[in-house]
Amino acid sequence: MYRSHTCGELGITDVNKTVTLAGWVQTVRKFGSITFIDLRDRYGITQLLFGENLNALLNENPIGREFVLQATGKVSERSNKNPNLTTGDIEIKVSSFNILNTSITPPFTIQDDTDGGDDLRMKYRYLDLRRNMVKKNLELRYAVNRAARNYLHSHGFMDIETPFLIKSTPEGARDFVVPSRMNPGQFYALPQSPQTFKQLLMVSGYDRYYQVVKCFRDEDLRADRQPEFTQIDCEMSFVEQDDILNMFEGMIKHIFKEVKGFDYRATIERMTWEDAMWQYGNDKPDTRFGMKITNLKSIFNRESKFVKGELINNAGFGVFDNAETVLAITIPNAAGYTRKQLDELTEWVKRPQIGMQGLVYIRHNPDGTLKSSVDKFYSEERLQTIAQAAGAAKNDLVLILAGKEERTRKATSELRLEMGERLGLRNKDEFKLLWVLDFPLFEYSEEDNRWVARHHPFTAPKPDHIDIMIQNDPAIPDPAAYLSHPYAGIKANAYDMVLNGNEVGGGSIRIFRRDLQEKMFKALGMSTEEAMHKFGFLLGAFEFGAPPHGGIAYGFDRLCAILGGSESIRDFIAFPKNNSGRDVMLDAPSTIDNVQLKELSIRLDVQAPTSNP
Ligand code: ASP
């Protein structure tokens, strides 16, 4: 028997018991002939006391950090208790010990506040994983996994595995491919998601499916993306949008309850995509705080008009008059912002990532007067009108951006988030869920002058938009007027779940009729042959009694990160890749030898690097 107890369980009620512990040496502290060792395992830390009688033995067998040690002794009450440790009331008076393994000095300290940088920790991830905070993250991940599984199981969902070696049908992201030795010149792809399989399972009658499953996307890794990531992937038959929303509202609330002990009582708000874009400039708004965007364009125009016999010339600040759009947010109780703070904010919106030319402010002073950076263009009255339109009251600060529609909307959304952050309104311990609904089914690709699926090609239009799709030709005769094409107005029967401004889940009601699916492929620019080559299996299956169905997938890593109060999904993955998609511990990807290449009938077009970057 290596141990009778773990390093996390002994307390005052165990005093006088003789126990054996095994674990890793966290610290060694020597006081003359007495030595204290903190012994650590997955469950906690227990202090070991080596008395004078063991001093000689310790000197002969020096013990260092991260040694694996077994120690037997009596539990005794500490004179100097440590309230920060669950075992802090006791220590073990060691009577015998056994060094089970030695360790070289670890490259960084195994502590919450480690001295190891990111790269070093990733290279020695197995040591990093010994750190308490990383362990806590993996525990949380497991708790989310367990809660999701329990909920889904109790609602009749069945976990069915789907293959990893599949056919390459890139649409959206790039596929990772795997050469087939047995079929020279041919390749499998790793699934971007089990999408078509889960739909086929619906055709087969498994009306409630789920899987906690790896997905693979060969994308350029923007911050905090991983080439392989995990989804909680679900599909249901005989459902409409509301059935899915209700089922998964239940799941997320169950997860909150089990993982955070938090009773998320409120009904999850449902917002159309259009409202999200107008009010927050963003399809995944952070609704923990208000500061909605107002569109001021309609009050800036050049028309002169007579009001009560007086000529009012609205022409004022050229930037506003000429801009495609003028958007404002109102920051409550921020009229006290200093000139310096406002200058700094102006620099902030001018950064290339935000890309604005400048920032206009109106301070609504507590005494009711207004102060603005465009004072000289507008009368006080006019400023009042603008401030009022932006919903400002006394003591508020209005921030205004103007320019091209899309960029300005994005910039205003970023500014809103930044202000939320600065004002402490994006509290990590507060959770706000939201459903975003009614996305456009298609987006227009200028590059290819065709439609692309906003979600994926299997998403159905809203029921009353199906006919528009069937009856109209998807071809876009005039690219400049694509917005007036009937397809531009088709809404998808799709939904995203947003948590604190992050998309944590997304799905849709699916197309289950062959003619509609064919029309979709056509709209996406696929010829009949190409559609058959790529998705013939699905089109075929739709001819054998496919039931109405729909589903959703949650980004499991991201969900865990948010629940854990972290920005980074990497912290919640045991063995993550870095920003260049490399596993620095394994040093992968790496070259393979010529014998392997030959077996795969592959000749390289590039000089294989001799050592990896
Ligand atoms: N398969 C989709 C995705 O990965 C989710 C879904 O529609 O269920 O985004």
XYZ file of C-alpha atoms and ligand atoms in Angstrom, residues 192-196 198-199 215 217 229 231-235 455-456 458-459 495 503 505-510 550-554, ligand 1:
41
model
C -14.635 20.256 -38.602
C -17.651 19.009 -36.679
C -19.811 15.869 -36.800
C -22.491 17.878 -38.606
C -23.472 15.525 -41.415
C -25.462 13.730 -36.592
C -27.963 14.556 -39.298
C -13.312 19.034 -33.975
C -10.187 23.329 -38.252
C -11.100 21.949 -29.928
C -17.721 20.662 -28.798
C -20.736 19.463 -26.889
C -22.514 18.472 -30.053
C -26.247 17.729 -30.029
C -29.043 16.977 -32.458
C -23.846 29.339 -40.541
C -23.381 26.237 -42.702
C -27.403 22.554 -43.804
C -29.227 25.365 -42.039
C -29.652 30.577 -33.096
C -20.636 32.969 -28.626
C -23.084 27.759 -28.742
C -24.723 27.831 -32.104
C -27.007 25.722 -34.184
C -29.973 25.609 -36.459
C -33.029 23.802 -37.670
C -31.812 21.808 -40.659
C -32.202 20.530 -35.681
C -29.372 20.864 -33.235
C -26.707 22.887 -31.605
C -23.060 22.663 -30.649
C -21.389 24.329 -27.701
N -21.945 21.886 -36.485
C -22.196 23.260 -36.179
C -20.892 23.971 -35.861
O -19.893 23.342 -35.606
C -23.131 23.446 -35.044
C -24.512 22.996 -35.377
O -25.114 23.519 -36.306
O -25.010 22.111 -34.647
O -20.862 25.182 -35.828
